[in-house]
Each structure stands twice: as C-alpha cells, then as structure tokens.
Amino acid sequence: MPDDMAKSTQNKIVVSGFRHVFETDDGPVQATDRVDLSIRAGEFVTLVGPSGCGKTTLLKALAGFIRPTEGSILCDGATVLGPGRDRGVVFQELAILPWRTVRRNIGHGLEIARVPRAAREATVGRLIELTGLAGFEERYPHELSGGMRQRVAVARTWAADPDVILMDEPFAAVDAMTRLTLQEELVRLCGATGKTVFFITHSVDEAVFLADRVLVMTRRPGRIKAAIDVPGRAAGRDWESFKIDSAMQAIVEQVLRLVREERGATAPAASAAVTK
Ligand SMILES: Nc1ncnc2c1ncn2[C@@H]1O[C@H](COP(=O)(O)OP(=O)(O)O)[C@@H](O)[C@H]1O
Ligand SMILES: [Mg+2]
C-alpha cells in the first residue's frame, strides 16, 4: 500500500478504557466509564449524549487539559500528556480577543508561533475567504454578530493548522438561522482542509448533518453506547437536501431513539436493556 494511502486509513486518535473521576468536596464524581473509540485521519466524528454524561470531560482529555484517571489516549500513536499544537479546540464560549480585529484574532496563534508575516497573512487571507469573513477583516468583535464572532473563533483554530480539531458545542449560542449556515460552511471548510474533527453537540440533526460517524454516549458515567455511520459527507451537504433525504432522516430517527433511551433511563435495569 502506498504511504499516503496507509496514512489516510490509519487511526489518528485511539481512546482505550478512558475513565475519569473528579474529586469534589462532596466526594468523587465519575464522569466517564471505560470509553473506547478510534477516529481515523480525516474523519469527522460527532458525539451526542444526555447533559452531564461526560462529553466535555472526554474532549478535555483529548485536548490534554485533564489526564485520565484510568485508560489511555493516543494521538498519532503517542500518549496525550498535555495540550499540543497538533490539536486545536473550539469551545461554545467565545474565545476571541475583544481588543484585536478579526484579522489579528485569526492570526493570533500564528503570531505567537512566530510565523513570518507574509506566510501569516496568506493563511489568514485564505481562512477569511473560507469562513465568509471577507469585508470584515478590520472590524472588532463587538462590531460583529454572534455568528460572525464564532466564525472568527473557527478560523483562528484552523489558522494554526492542527491535524485534529476538537469542538465542544461551538454553535450552541448562535441563533438558529445562522447556525444552519455555519454548519454548511463547516462541511465545506472540512472538505477543503481534510481535518480530523471531534465535535460535541446536543442537537441530533447537527450531529448527523456534519458527521461521517455519530457516537452516542450513555448517561453518566458515560460510555460509547453506539456508533452510526453516515455515508456521503465527502460529496458535501446542505440542509435543503438533507431534510428530504429519507436515508439521512432514518439515521436521525435512529440516533434520536438511542439518545432518548438514555434520557429516559433511570433504573439500572433500563440501562442494561439499552446496551444490548
Ligand atoms: N471540574 C469538575 N469538577 C467536578 N465535577 C465535574 C467537573 N467537570 C465536570 N464534572 C462533572 O462530571 C460530569 C460530566 O460532566 P461533563 O463532561 O461536563 O458533561 P457533558 O459535557 O456531557 O454535559 C458531570 O456530572 C459534571 O458535573
Ligand atoms: Mg459539555
């Protein structure tokens, strides 16, 4: 097999038996329970599950912000020991700097990494185009809508060119109409840049729309309960066709059922029944 072909099919991220316990004043809180998952290079994986089931905990461990209580997290075959340039993060809360213009926010990481000005401007210019921010380069965050600001956050993460992008409900605070546009743009951006993406959402529609594969987590302590393949992302997606595509809508229904089982499940017996 040629080198680059082997590369495109290999696992970028491998999580094995990831268990995390937070020590709190009220005693230990077990957030996750033996999470196993692999993400292939270039794959877009979304994660859904009930609130408080451990999704953000898993993302933070992938980012290297927290260390597993048990189990291991590998990126490119090496144990994740802390944050790294190979992994970029986009959170729901805006993480852009109010005193910097759009252009200088997007280029911020590159300035810190001392990328020469010409290369920096080329990258920033390309991302401004790709994220629909053309014409807004010299604006400050307070002069932008919420959707525009989130585009800046996305562009800034992409600018640093990490292999892996970790996104935690990045569009949750954006109004519903803008969200649809941002989701379509994200599909295009990922198509153009081939990143490996791990994306958390509480919207099942969003999870299926964006993904090559949707993971469903159980209620806390979270485990991966199911993985559902979603064909055809490479060909691009738009909401108009997605909504009338019966195969896609069947997947949405399937994921909804799996998530609802976890929301409804309270007794251990119920949880055993849904893991079959
Ligand atoms: N820093 C922390 N200290 C103590 N408990 C935490 C901390 N972060 C998360 N938790 C707890 O861990 C569980 C999982 O949280 P989280 O991963 O944020 O869930 P999700 O993102 O799925 O909503 C919750 O019960 C939450 O209260
Ligand atoms: Mg969360």
PDB file of N, CA and C and ligand atoms in Angstrom, residues 22 24 29 31 50-58 220, ligand 1:
ATOM      1  N   PHE A  22     -13.714  12.922  38.932  1.00  0.00           N
ATOM      2  CA  PHE A  22     -13.387  14.221  39.515  1.00  0.00           C
ATOM      3  C   PHE A  22     -13.507  14.110  41.028  1.00  0.00           C
ATOM      4  N   THR A  24     -14.355  15.919  44.257  1.00  0.00           N
ATOM      5  CA  THR A  24     -15.028  17.164  44.656  1.00  0.00           C
ATOM      6  C   THR A  24     -15.199  17.181  46.167  1.00  0.00           C
ATOM      7  N   VAL A  29     -16.782  12.160  41.715  1.00  0.00           N
ATOM      8  CA  VAL A  29     -17.811  12.113  40.669  1.00  0.00           C
ATOM      9  C   VAL A  29     -17.199  11.405  39.477  1.00  0.00           C
ATOM     10  N   ALA A  31     -17.141  10.720  35.876  1.00  0.00           N
ATOM     11  CA  ALA A  31     -17.717  11.330  34.672  1.00  0.00           C
ATOM     12  C   ALA A  31     -17.833  10.325  33.534  1.00  0.00           C
ATOM     13  N   PRO A  50     -26.810  12.579  26.734  1.00  0.00           N
ATOM     14  CA  PRO A  50     -27.530  13.441  27.663  1.00  0.00           C
ATOM     15  C   PRO A  50     -26.603  14.419  28.371  1.00  0.00           C
ATOM     16  N   SER A  51     -27.171  15.506  28.807  1.00  0.00           N
ATOM     17  CA  SER A  51     -26.409  16.531  29.516  1.00  0.00           C
ATOM     18  C   SER A  51     -25.747  15.929  30.754  1.00  0.00           C
ATOM     19  N   GLY A  52     -24.483  16.254  30.966  1.00  0.00           N
ATOM     20  CA  GLY A  52     -23.768  15.771  32.144  1.00  0.00           C
ATOM     21  C   GLY A  52     -23.240  14.353  32.034  1.00  0.00           C
ATOM     22  N   CYS A  53     -23.232  13.775  30.818  1.00  0.00           N
ATOM     23  CA  CYS A  53     -22.832  12.365  30.692  1.00  0.00           C
ATOM     24  C   CYS A  53     -21.325  12.186  30.541  1.00  0.00           C
ATOM     25  N   GLY A  54     -20.597  13.291  30.385  1.00  0.00           N
ATOM     26  CA  GLY A  54     -19.134  13.168  30.311  1.00  0.00           C
ATOM     27  C   GLY A  54     -18.532  13.553  28.964  1.00  0.00           C
ATOM     28  N   LYS A  55     -19.315  14.200  28.102  1.00  0.00           N
ATOM     29  CA  LYS A  55     -18.821  14.559  26.763  1.00  0.00           C
ATOM     30  C   LYS A  55     -17.654  15.545  26.831  1.00  0.00           C
ATOM     31  N   THR A  56     -17.859  16.615  27.583  1.00  0.00           N
ATOM     32  CA  THR A  56     -16.804  17.637  27.682  1.00  0.00           C
ATOM     33  C   THR A  56     -15.566  17.061  28.375  1.00  0.00           C
ATOM     34  N   THR A  57     -15.799  16.184  29.340  1.00  0.00           N
ATOM     35  CA  THR A  57     -14.676  15.530  30.026  1.00  0.00           C
ATOM     36  C   THR A  57     -13.818  14.768  29.016  1.00  0.00           C
ATOM     37  N   LEU A  58     -14.473  14.038  28.122  1.00  0.00           N
ATOM     38  CA  LEU A  58     -13.743  13.298  27.095  1.00  0.00           C
ATOM     39  C   LEU A  58     -12.967  14.252  26.181  1.00  0.00           C
ATOM     40  N   ARG A 220     -24.376   9.430  32.476  1.00  0.00           N
ATOM     41  CA  ARG A 220     -23.209   9.340  33.340  1.00  0.00           C
ATOM     42  C   ARG A 220     -23.258   8.120  34.259  1.00  0.00           C
TER      43      ARG A 220
HETATM   44  N1  LIG B   1     -14.107  20.141  37.047  1.00  0.00           N
HETATM   45  C1  LIG B   1     -15.053  19.339  37.528  1.00  0.00           C
HETATM   46  N2  LIG B   1     -15.125  19.055  38.843  1.00  0.00           N
HETATM   47  C2  LIG B   1     -16.077  18.236  39.329  1.00  0.00           C
HETATM   48  N3  LIG B   1     -17.023  17.644  38.582  1.00  0.00           N
HETATM   49  C3  LIG B   1     -17.006  17.893  37.269  1.00  0.00           C
HETATM   50  C4  LIG B   1     -16.040  18.756  36.664  1.00  0.00           C
HETATM   51  N4  LIG B   1     -16.283  18.810  35.330  1.00  0.00           N
HETATM   52  C5  LIG B   1     -17.353  18.035  35.115  1.00  0.00           C
HETATM   53  N5  LIG B   1     -17.797  17.479  36.256  1.00  0.00           N
HETATM   54  C6  LIG B   1     -18.925  16.543  36.396  1.00  0.00           C
HETATM   55  O1  LIG B   1     -18.687  15.450  35.544  1.00  0.00           O
HETATM   56  C7  LIG B   1     -19.882  15.042  34.892  1.00  0.00           C
HETATM   57  C8  LIG B   1     -19.702  15.126  33.391  1.00  0.00           C
HETATM   58  O2  LIG B   1     -19.532  16.480  33.021  1.00  0.00           O
HETATM   59  P1  LIG B   1     -19.310  16.946  31.511  1.00  0.00           P
HETATM   60  O3  LIG B   1     -18.209  16.148  30.937  1.00  0.00           O
HETATM   61  O4  LIG B   1     -19.149  18.409  31.526  1.00  0.00           O
HETATM   62  O5  LIG B   1     -20.702  16.521  30.829  1.00  0.00           O
HETATM   63  P2  LIG B   1     -21.356  16.932  29.424  1.00  0.00           P
HETATM   64  O6  LIG B   1     -20.338  17.730  28.670  1.00  0.00           O
HETATM   65  O7  LIG B   1     -21.727  15.645  28.784  1.00  0.00           O
HETATM   66  O8  LIG B   1     -22.583  17.729  29.737  1.00  0.00           O
HETATM   67  C9  LIG B   1     -20.979  15.944  35.432  1.00  0.00           C
HETATM   68  O9  LIG B   1     -21.608  15.289  36.485  1.00  0.00           O
HETATM   69  C10 LIG B   1     -20.225  17.154  35.921  1.00  0.00           C
HETATM   70  O10 LIG B   1     -20.909  17.790  36.972  1.00  0.00           O
END
